[in-house]
Amino acid sequence: MTQTIQKTLRDSAAMRWTALLLLAMAMFCSYIFMDILSPIKDLMQSERGWDSTAFGTMQGSEVFLNVFAFFLIFAGIILDKMGVRFTAVLSAAVMLVGACIKWYAVSDGFIGSGLDTWFTENLNYIPLFEELGVSPFYEGMPASAKFAACGFMIFGCGCEMAGITVSRGIVKWFKGREMALAMGSEMALARLGVATCMIFSPFFARLGGVVSVSRSVAFGVVLMCIAMIMTIVYFVMDKKLDEQTGEAEEKDDPFKVSDIGKILSDSGFWLVALLCVLYYSAIFPFQKYAVNMLQCNLTLTTPEAGSFWASESVTIVQYIIMLIVAAAGFASNFQKENGKRYSLLAISIAALVTYCYMGYMRQSAESIFAVFPLLAVLITPILGSYLDHHGKAASMLVLGSLLLIGCHLTFAFILPMFKGSAGGIIIAYITILVLGSSFSLVPASLWPSVPKLVDAKVIGSAYALIFWIQNIGLWLFPLLIGKVLDATNPGVTDPTQFDYTAPLVMLALLGVAALVLGLVLKVVDRKKGLGLELPNIKE
């Protein structure tokens, strides 16, 4: 008698990687929308009257409800009670609603509308928040920026919910299989969203020679509709999997208020939480100003009208080359034969050089900064493998902080010295690529270290608190950068003439603080034998 072995969707490599692709594409779209206005900060000032303070306040609003309304905690509870598939669809729906509000806020239809009048006359003073200095609005803030901030707050709630949901979904489909590769692949694809945003947001804003900032946001809204469709398809696949296995959805331990005291008294928790907020605050808020910083510190000449470099088609060509860089570089890490590995690596490097040359010929700040995630995509699997087999997580945290400091100081003091020369663009490319590699290095070291520092009984609650503290920095520093820019550039009305020295030094100081904490962590590890320098895989 032959026994039939029941196979599930999870047992099929094609099906589980399809599930991953659906989740990863949803995050890819959300990463694009997250920074959709970042590469067109100059246009937001000229077209909508947003100065740096208004721009920074709006950008920081993304995580306002997560921090001050504790929505991040509620998102974890929703995920725990309702499961992955419901929360995935809910997060996509919330992001889509917020994206639509933000699009209308920057559209021509908002100008002169009843909402324009209402937001101009209201929300200029919010009791308690104003006294505490944490109000998401202020008197004189453009109405469009206020309404866009409301939409971005809603989007941020969905985005944070999506982030924790995707991680859980990957665990569900890849447990006991290629989980590390799956998580690395999802992260790489999501990071490419940053580059895609930098390439296409200015492209749509200037499409056809007529400037319209709402077109860029509309592009993001379309992508959020695609993300919604992706999560619905995932919902169907995930439900089918549960029907096949007969299992209930896996749940984490919920966040417990009673855990807070135990966690806050743990020195390991504070080291990780502070490292996290310092490092991410020096990266994500910087992304929102990076293109404008390059416009101010480089002398960029618009290509001659009618030439290939001034055409709209060059954007598509450059993006295709970028995808070749990322795909070939990422795939090279998983080739067992040296010939194939080095061939793919050579293709990736050649494509990267070609991309950089095209960025130089286009004289485009946004296409220059778009190289930010490319080196990260290439080295993320290498770093993960090294940590798994050789350890040195604490040392990598220190190295990542040193690279962060060096990059921000280079942007602040060295890059302006080469303004007007080709050397400035070369320095910008190298510094951006190094910063991108640092962005891979630190998170790869930080997150696997948390279970070694925090009691396993409260690990879920500890993660929730760490994310909450991280969001405080992601709210505060976009706002601070904008305020510092306006304060140190009085009377400057041309958005390409700001002096970015003070904000960049501020970000470098965050790196210094992270470096100090990294060194303290090494000492604590040595004294207490936490095992941070040991490999994750024990042979």
Coordinates of C-alpha atoms in Angstrom, one line a residue:
M1 CA 0.0 0.0 0.0
T2 CA 1.5 3.3 -1.1
Q3 CA 1.2 6.2 1.4
T4 CA 0.6 9.6 -0.2
I5 CA 2.7 12.4 1.3
Q6 CA 0.6 15.5 1.7
K7 CA 2.5 18.6 0.4
T8 CA 1.5 22.2 1.3
L9 CA 2.1 25.5 -0.5
R10 CA 5.0 26.0 1.9
D11 CA 6.8 22.9 0.7
S12 CA 6.9 24.3 -2.9
A13 CA 9.8 26.6 -3.4
A14 CA 8.0 28.5 -6.1
M15 CA 5.0 29.1 -3.8
R16 CA 6.9 30.3 -0.7
W17 CA 9.1 32.6 -2.8
T18 CA 5.9 33.9 -4.5
A19 CA 4.6 34.7 -1.0
L20 CA 7.8 36.5 -0.2
L21 CA 7.7 38.5 -3.4
L22 CA 4.2 39.6 -2.6
L23 CA 5.2 40.8 0.9
A24 CA 8.5 42.3 -0.3
M25 CA 6.8 44.2 -3.2
A26 CA 4.4 45.7 -0.7
M27 CA 7.3 47.0 1.4
F28 CA 9.1 48.1 -1.8
C29 CA 6.1 50.3 -2.7
S30 CA 5.8 51.7 0.9
Y31 CA 9.6 52.6 0.9
I32 CA 9.0 54.6 -2.3
F33 CA 6.1 56.5 -0.9
M34 CA 7.9 57.1 2.4
D35 CA 10.5 59.4 0.7
I36 CA 8.4 60.5 -2.3
L37 CA 8.9 64.2 -1.6
S38 CA 12.6 64.0 -0.4
P39 CA 14.2 64.4 -3.9
I40 CA 11.9 67.4 -4.7
K41 CA 12.4 69.4 -1.6
D42 CA 13.4 72.4 -3.7
L43 CA 10.2 72.1 -5.7
M44 CA 8.1 72.0 -2.6
Q45 CA 9.6 75.3 -1.6
S46 CA 9.2 77.0 -5.0
E47 CA 5.8 75.4 -5.8
R48 CA 4.0 75.2 -2.4
G49 CA 6.0 77.6 -0.2
W50 CA 7.3 75.0 2.2
D51 CA 10.4 76.3 3.9
S52 CA 12.8 73.8 5.6
T53 CA 10.9 74.0 8.9
A54 CA 7.6 73.2 7.2
F55 CA 9.2 70.4 5.1
G56 CA 10.9 68.9 8.2
T57 CA 7.8 69.1 10.3
M58 CA 5.8 67.3 7.7
Q59 CA 8.4 64.6 7.1
G60 CA 8.7 64.0 10.9
S61 CA 4.9 63.6 11.1
E62 CA 5.2 60.1 9.6
V63 CA 5.9 58.5 13.0
F64 CA 4.0 61.1 15.2
L65 CA 1.0 58.8 16.0
N66 CA 3.3 55.8 16.5
V67 CA 5.2 57.8 19.2
F68 CA 2.6 60.0 20.9
A69 CA -0.6 57.9 20.4
F70 CA 1.4 54.6 21.0
F71 CA 0.0 53.2 17.8
L72 CA 3.1 51.1 17.4
I73 CA 2.1 49.2 20.5
F74 CA -1.5 48.8 19.2
A75 CA -0.1 47.5 15.9
G76 CA 1.6 44.7 17.7
I77 CA -1.5 43.9 19.6
I78 CA -3.6 43.8 16.4
L79 CA -1.0 41.5 14.8
D80 CA -1.1 39.2 17.8
K81 CA -4.9 39.1 17.9
M82 CA -5.8 39.0 14.2
G83 CA -2.8 37.3 12.6
V84 CA -0.5 38.0 9.6
R85 CA -2.9 38.0 6.7
F86 CA -5.6 40.3 8.2
T87 CA -2.9 42.7 9.5
A88 CA -1.1 42.8 6.1
V89 CA -4.3 43.8 4.3
L90 CA -5.2 46.3 7.1
S91 CA -1.7 47.9 7.0
A92 CA -1.9 48.3 3.2
A93 CA -5.4 49.9 3.4
V94 CA -4.2 52.3 6.1
M95 CA -1.2 53.3 4.0
L96 CA -3.4 53.8 0.9
V97 CA -5.8 56.1 2.8
G98 CA -2.9 58.2 4.2
A99 CA -1.2 58.3 0.7
C100 CA -4.4 59.6 -0.9
I101 CA -4.8 62.4 1.7
K102 CA -1.2 63.4 1.2
W103 CA -1.7 63.5 -2.6
Y104 CA -4.7 65.7 -2.3
A105 CA -2.8 68.0 0.1
V106 CA -0.2 68.8 -2.5
S107 CA -2.5 68.8 -5.5
D108 CA -3.7 72.0 -7.3
G109 CA -7.3 71.1 -6.2
F110 CA -6.4 71.7 -2.6
I111 CA -5.4 75.3 -3.3
G112 CA -8.2 77.7 -2.5
S113 CA -10.5 74.8 -1.3
G114 CA -12.5 74.8 1.9
L115 CA -9.9 72.5 3.5
D116 CA -7.2 75.0 2.5
T117 CA -9.1 77.7 4.4
W118 CA -9.8 75.5 7.4
F119 CA -6.2 74.3 7.8
T120 CA -4.9 77.9 7.4
E121 CA -7.2 79.1 10.2
N122 CA -6.9 76.1 12.5
L123 CA -4.3 73.8 14.1
N124 CA -2.0 76.7 14.8
Y125 CA -2.0 76.0 18.5
I126 CA -2.6 72.5 20.1
P127 CA -2.8 72.7 23.9
L128 CA -0.2 70.6 25.9
F129 CA 1.7 69.5 22.7
E130 CA 2.7 73.2 22.1
E131 CA 3.8 73.6 25.7
L132 CA 5.9 70.4 25.5
G133 CA 7.4 71.5 22.1
V134 CA 6.2 68.4 20.3
S135 CA 3.3 69.8 18.3
P136 CA 3.0 68.4 14.7
F137 CA 1.9 71.8 13.5
Y138 CA 2.8 75.4 14.2
E139 CA 1.4 78.9 13.5
G140 CA 2.3 80.0 10.0
M141 CA 2.8 76.4 8.7
P142 CA 1.4 76.2 5.1
A143 CA -2.1 74.6 5.0
S144 CA -1.0 72.1 2.4
A145 CA 1.9 71.0 4.7
K146 CA -0.5 70.6 7.6
F147 CA -2.9 68.4 5.7
A148 CA -0.1 66.4 4.1
A149 CA 1.2 65.8 7.6
C150 CA -2.2 64.4 8.6
G151 CA -2.0 62.0 5.7
F152 CA 1.6 61.1 6.4
M153 CA 0.7 60.3 10.0
I154 CA -1.9 57.8 8.9
F155 CA 0.5 56.4 6.3
G156 CA 3.1 56.0 9.0
C157 CA 0.8 53.9 11.2
G158 CA 0.2 51.5 8.3
C159 CA 3.9 51.4 7.3
E160 CA 5.0 50.4 10.8
M161 CA 2.3 47.8 11.1
A162 CA 3.4 46.4 7.7
G163 CA 7.0 46.2 8.8
I164 CA 6.4 43.9 11.7
T165 CA 3.8 41.9 9.8
V166 CA 6.2 41.2 6.9
S167 CA 8.8 39.8 9.3
R168 CA 6.2 37.5 10.8
G169 CA 5.0 36.4 7.4
I170 CA 8.5 35.4 6.3
V171 CA 9.0 33.4 9.5
K172 CA 5.7 31.5 8.8
W173 CA 6.6 30.6 5.3
F174 CA 10.3 30.0 5.6
K175 CA 10.7 28.5 9.1
G176 CA 13.2 25.6 8.8
R177 CA 14.1 26.7 5.3
E178 CA 16.0 29.6 3.7
M179 CA 14.8 32.1 6.3
A180 CA 18.0 34.2 6.4
L181 CA 18.2 34.4 2.6
A182 CA 14.5 35.3 2.5
M183 CA 14.8 38.1 5.0
G184 CA 17.9 39.4 3.3
S185 CA 16.2 39.4 -0.1
E186 CA 13.1 41.2 1.3
M187 CA 15.4 43.9 2.9
A188 CA 17.4 44.3 -0.3
L189 CA 14.2 44.8 -2.4
A190 CA 12.8 47.2 0.1
R191 CA 16.0 49.3 0.0
L192 CA 15.8 49.5 -3.7
G193 CA 12.6 51.4 -3.1
V194 CA 14.7 54.3 -1.9
A195 CA 16.7 54.4 -5.1
T196 CA 13.5 54.0 -7.2
C197 CA 12.0 57.0 -5.4
M198 CA 15.1 59.1 -6.0
I199 CA 15.0 58.3 -9.7
F200 CA 11.3 58.6 -10.5
S201 CA 9.9 61.2 -8.1
P202 CA 11.7 64.1 -9.9
F203 CA 11.0 62.4 -13.2
F204 CA 7.2 62.6 -12.7
A205 CA 7.4 66.0 -11.1
R206 CA 9.0 67.5 -14.2
L207 CA 7.4 65.2 -16.8
G208 CA 6.7 67.0 -20.1
G209 CA 8.6 70.1 -19.0
V210 CA 5.7 71.2 -16.8
V211 CA 6.4 71.1 -13.0
S212 CA 3.7 69.4 -10.9
V213 CA 4.7 68.1 -7.5
S214 CA 1.3 66.2 -7.2
R215 CA 2.3 63.9 -10.1
S216 CA 5.1 62.5 -8.0
V217 CA 2.8 61.8 -5.1
A218 CA 0.2 60.4 -7.5
F219 CA 2.9 57.9 -8.7
G220 CA 3.3 56.8 -5.1
V221 CA -0.5 56.4 -4.6
V222 CA -0.6 54.1 -7.7
L223 CA 2.1 52.0 -6.1
M224 CA 0.2 51.8 -2.9
C225 CA -2.8 50.5 -4.8
I226 CA -0.5 47.8 -6.2
A227 CA 0.7 47.1 -2.7
M228 CA -2.9 46.7 -1.6
I229 CA -3.5 44.1 -4.4
M230 CA -0.3 42.3 -3.5
T231 CA -1.5 41.9 0.2
I232 CA -4.9 40.7 -0.9
V233 CA -3.3 38.0 -3.1
Y234 CA -1.1 37.1 -0.1
F235 CA -4.2 36.9 2.0
V236 CA -5.6 34.2 -0.3
M237 CA -2.4 32.2 -0.4
D238 CA -1.9 32.4 3.4
K239 CA -5.5 31.3 4.1
K240 CA -5.0 28.3 1.7
L241 CA -1.8 27.3 3.6
D242 CA -3.7 27.3 6.9
E243 CA -6.4 25.2 5.4
Q244 CA -3.8 22.7 4.2
T245 CA -1.9 22.5 7.5
G246 CA -4.9 22.8 9.8
E247 CA -2.8 25.1 12.0
A248 CA -4.0 28.3 13.6
E249 CA -2.0 31.4 12.9
E250 CA 1.1 31.6 14.9
K251 CA 1.1 34.4 17.5
D252 CA 3.8 36.2 19.4
D253 CA 3.5 37.0 23.1
P254 CA 1.5 40.3 23.3
F255 CA 3.0 43.5 24.7
K256 CA 2.4 43.5 28.5
V257 CA 2.5 46.7 30.6
S258 CA 3.8 44.7 33.5
D259 CA 7.0 43.9 31.4
I260 CA 8.0 47.6 31.2
G261 CA 9.6 47.9 34.6
K262 CA 11.6 44.7 34.0
I263 CA 12.8 45.9 30.6
L264 CA 13.7 49.4 31.6
S265 CA 15.8 48.2 34.5
D266 CA 17.9 46.1 32.1
S267 CA 21.1 47.9 31.0
G268 CA 21.4 45.7 27.9
F269 CA 18.0 47.0 26.7
W270 CA 19.1 50.6 27.1
L271 CA 22.4 50.0 25.2
V272 CA 20.5 48.5 22.3
A273 CA 17.6 51.0 22.3
L274 CA 20.0 54.0 22.4
L275 CA 22.2 52.6 19.7
C276 CA 19.2 52.0 17.6
V277 CA 17.7 55.5 17.9
L278 CA 21.1 57.2 17.5
Y279 CA 22.0 55.3 14.4
Y280 CA 18.7 55.3 12.6
S281 CA 18.2 59.0 13.4
A282 CA 21.4 59.8 11.6
I283 CA 20.3 57.8 8.5
F284 CA 16.6 58.0 7.8
P285 CA 16.1 61.8 8.4
F286 CA 19.2 62.4 6.3
Q287 CA 17.6 60.6 3.4
K288 CA 14.9 63.2 3.4
Y289 CA 17.4 66.1 2.9
A290 CA 20.2 64.3 1.0
V291 CA 19.2 65.3 -2.5
N292 CA 18.8 69.0 -1.5
M293 CA 22.2 68.8 0.3
L294 CA 23.9 67.6 -2.9
Q295 CA 22.2 70.4 -4.9
C296 CA 23.7 72.9 -2.4
N297 CA 27.2 71.3 -2.2
L298 CA 27.7 70.5 -5.9
T299 CA 27.7 72.7 -9.0
L300 CA 25.3 70.9 -11.3
T301 CA 24.7 72.2 -14.9
T302 CA 21.5 71.3 -16.7
P303 CA 22.3 69.2 -19.8
E304 CA 21.7 70.9 -23.2
A305 CA 18.0 70.8 -24.2
G306 CA 17.3 68.2 -26.8
S307 CA 20.3 66.0 -25.9
F308 CA 20.0 62.4 -24.7
W309 CA 21.0 63.4 -21.2
A310 CA 18.2 65.9 -21.0
S311 CA 15.6 63.5 -22.3
E312 CA 13.0 61.6 -20.3
S313 CA 14.1 58.2 -21.7
V314 CA 17.5 58.5 -19.9
T315 CA 15.7 58.0 -16.6
I316 CA 14.3 54.6 -17.7
V317 CA 17.7 53.5 -19.1
Q318 CA 19.5 54.5 -15.9
Y319 CA 16.9 52.7 -13.8
I320 CA 17.4 49.5 -15.8
I321 CA 21.1 49.7 -15.3
M322 CA 20.5 50.2 -11.6
L323 CA 18.5 47.0 -11.5
I324 CA 21.3 45.1 -13.2
V325 CA 23.7 46.4 -10.6
A326 CA 21.5 45.2 -7.8
A327 CA 20.4 41.9 -9.3
A328 CA 23.9 40.7 -10.5
G329 CA 25.6 41.9 -7.2
F330 CA 23.0 40.2 -5.0
A331 CA 23.0 36.9 -7.1
S332 CA 26.8 36.7 -7.0
N333 CA 26.7 35.9 -3.3
F334 CA 24.9 32.7 -3.9
Q335 CA 27.0 31.1 -6.7
K336 CA 29.0 28.1 -5.6
E337 CA 31.2 28.2 -8.7
N338 CA 33.8 30.9 -8.6
G339 CA 33.6 31.5 -12.3
K340 CA 29.9 32.4 -12.1
R341 CA 30.3 34.4 -8.9
Y342 CA 33.1 36.6 -10.3
S343 CA 31.3 37.0 -13.7
L344 CA 28.2 38.3 -11.9
L345 CA 30.3 40.5 -9.7
A346 CA 32.1 41.9 -12.8
I347 CA 28.8 42.6 -14.4
S348 CA 27.5 44.4 -11.3
I349 CA 30.6 46.6 -11.0
A350 CA 30.6 47.5 -14.7
A351 CA 26.9 48.4 -14.5
L352 CA 27.6 50.5 -11.4
V353 CA 30.4 52.4 -13.1
T354 CA 28.0 53.0 -16.1
Y355 CA 25.3 54.2 -13.8
C356 CA 27.6 56.6 -12.1
Y357 CA 28.8 57.9 -15.4
M358 CA 25.2 58.5 -16.5
G359 CA 24.5 60.3 -13.2
Y360 CA 27.4 62.6 -13.9
M361 CA 26.3 63.3 -17.4
R362 CA 22.8 64.0 -16.3
Q363 CA 24.1 66.4 -13.6
S364 CA 21.3 65.2 -11.4
A365 CA 21.5 65.2 -7.6
E366 CA 18.7 62.7 -7.2
S367 CA 20.3 60.1 -9.5
I368 CA 23.6 60.6 -7.7
F369 CA 22.0 59.8 -4.3
A370 CA 20.1 56.9 -5.8
V371 CA 23.3 54.8 -5.5
F372 CA 22.8 54.8 -1.7
P373 CA 21.3 51.3 -1.4
L374 CA 23.3 49.6 -4.2
L375 CA 26.4 48.6 -2.3
A376 CA 24.1 47.6 0.6
V377 CA 22.3 45.1 -1.7
L378 CA 25.7 43.7 -2.7
I379 CA 27.2 43.2 0.7
T380 CA 24.1 42.4 2.9
P381 CA 24.4 38.6 2.3
I382 CA 28.2 38.8 2.9
L383 CA 27.7 40.5 6.2
G384 CA 25.0 38.2 7.3
S385 CA 27.1 35.1 6.5
Y386 CA 30.1 36.5 8.2
L387 CA 28.2 37.3 11.4
D388 CA 26.6 33.8 11.3
H389 CA 29.9 32.0 11.0
H390 CA 32.5 34.4 12.6
G391 CA 30.6 36.7 14.9
K392 CA 32.1 40.1 15.8
A393 CA 28.7 41.9 16.1
A394 CA 29.9 44.5 18.6
S395 CA 33.0 45.3 16.6
M396 CA 30.8 45.8 13.5
L397 CA 28.6 48.2 15.4
V398 CA 31.8 50.2 16.2
L399 CA 33.0 50.1 12.6
G400 CA 29.5 51.1 11.3
S401 CA 29.5 54.1 13.7
L402 CA 32.9 55.2 12.5
L403 CA 31.8 55.0 8.9
L404 CA 28.7 57.1 9.7
I405 CA 30.8 59.8 11.4
G406 CA 33.2 59.9 8.5
C407 CA 30.5 60.2 5.8
H408 CA 28.6 63.0 7.5
L409 CA 31.8 65.0 8.2
T410 CA 32.9 64.4 4.5
F411 CA 29.5 65.8 3.3
A412 CA 29.9 68.8 5.7
F413 CA 33.5 69.9 5.2
I414 CA 35.2 68.1 2.3
L415 CA 32.5 68.0 -0.4
P416 CA 32.0 71.8 -0.4
M417 CA 35.7 72.2 -1.1
F418 CA 35.3 70.5 -4.5
K419 CA 32.2 72.4 -5.5
G420 CA 32.4 73.2 -9.2
S421 CA 34.7 70.3 -10.1
A422 CA 34.1 66.7 -11.3
G423 CA 36.0 65.6 -8.1
G424 CA 33.0 66.7 -6.0
I425 CA 30.7 64.3 -7.8
I426 CA 33.2 61.5 -7.4
I427 CA 33.6 62.2 -3.7
A428 CA 29.8 62.3 -3.4
Y429 CA 29.4 58.9 -5.1
I430 CA 32.0 57.2 -2.9
T431 CA 30.7 58.7 0.4
I432 CA 27.1 57.8 -0.5
L433 CA 28.1 54.2 -1.3
V434 CA 30.1 53.9 2.0
L435 CA 27.2 55.3 4.0
G436 CA 24.9 52.7 2.3
S437 CA 27.3 49.9 3.3
S438 CA 27.2 51.3 6.9
F439 CA 23.4 51.1 6.7
S440 CA 23.7 47.4 6.1
L441 CA 26.4 46.7 8.6
V442 CA 24.9 48.2 11.7
P443 CA 21.4 46.7 11.5
A444 CA 22.8 43.3 10.6
S445 CA 24.8 43.4 13.8
L446 CA 22.3 45.1 16.0
W447 CA 19.1 43.1 15.7
P448 CA 20.6 39.6 16.1
S449 CA 22.3 40.9 19.3
V450 CA 19.0 41.8 21.1
P451 CA 18.2 38.2 22.3
K452 CA 21.7 38.0 23.8
L453 CA 21.1 41.2 25.8
V454 CA 17.5 41.0 26.9
D455 CA 15.7 38.3 28.9
A456 CA 14.0 35.9 26.5
K457 CA 10.7 36.1 28.5
V458 CA 10.3 39.8 27.6
I459 CA 11.9 39.8 24.1
G460 CA 8.7 40.6 22.3
S461 CA 7.9 43.5 24.6
A462 CA 11.5 44.7 24.4
Y463 CA 11.3 44.9 20.6
A464 CA 8.1 46.9 20.8
L465 CA 9.7 49.4 23.2
I466 CA 12.9 49.6 21.1
F467 CA 10.9 50.4 17.9
W468 CA 8.9 53.0 19.9
I469 CA 12.1 54.7 21.1
Q470 CA 13.5 54.5 17.5
N471 CA 10.4 56.3 16.2
I472 CA 11.0 59.2 18.6
G473 CA 14.3 59.9 16.8
L474 CA 12.6 59.5 13.4
W475 CA 10.0 62.1 14.4
L476 CA 12.4 64.5 16.1
F477 CA 15.4 64.7 13.7
P478 CA 13.7 65.6 10.4
L479 CA 12.1 68.5 12.3
L480 CA 15.4 69.5 13.9
I481 CA 17.3 69.4 10.6
G482 CA 14.7 71.7 9.1
K483 CA 14.8 74.2 12.0
V484 CA 18.6 74.2 12.1
L485 CA 18.7 74.8 8.3
D486 CA 16.4 77.8 8.6
A487 CA 18.2 79.2 11.6
T488 CA 21.7 78.9 10.0
N489 CA 20.5 80.3 6.6
P490 CA 18.6 83.5 7.4
G491 CA 17.3 85.3 4.4
V492 CA 18.2 82.4 2.0
T493 CA 15.3 81.9 -0.4
D494 CA 17.0 79.8 -3.1
P495 CA 16.6 76.2 -2.0
T496 CA 19.8 75.2 -3.8
Q497 CA 22.0 77.7 -1.8
F498 CA 21.6 76.4 1.8
D499 CA 24.6 75.8 4.0
Y500 CA 24.2 72.3 5.3
T501 CA 27.2 72.3 7.6
A502 CA 25.4 72.6 10.9
P503 CA 22.8 69.8 10.3
L504 CA 25.5 67.5 9.0
V505 CA 27.7 68.1 12.1
M506 CA 24.6 67.4 14.2
L507 CA 24.2 64.0 12.5
A508 CA 27.9 63.3 12.9
L509 CA 27.5 63.9 16.6
L510 CA 24.8 61.2 16.7
G511 CA 27.4 58.9 15.2
V512 CA 29.9 59.9 17.9
A513 CA 27.4 59.0 20.6
A514 CA 26.7 55.7 18.9
L515 CA 30.4 55.0 18.7
V516 CA 30.8 55.6 22.5
L517 CA 27.8 53.3 23.2
G518 CA 29.3 50.7 20.8
L519 CA 32.6 50.7 22.8
V520 CA 30.7 50.5 26.1
L521 CA 28.8 47.5 24.6
K522 CA 32.1 45.8 23.8
V523 CA 33.3 46.3 27.4
V524 CA 30.0 45.0 28.8
D525 CA 30.2 42.0 26.5
R526 CA 33.7 41.2 27.6
K527 CA 32.9 41.5 31.3
K528 CA 29.5 39.7 31.3
G529 CA 30.3 37.2 28.5
L530 CA 27.2 38.0 26.6
G531 CA 28.5 36.4 23.4
L532 CA 28.1 39.3 21.1
E533 CA 31.5 38.6 19.4
L534 CA 30.6 34.9 19.0
P535 CA 29.2 33.5 15.8
N536 CA 25.4 32.9 15.6
I537 CA 25.9 29.4 14.2
K538 CA 27.5 27.1 16.7
E539 CA 29.5 24.3 15.0

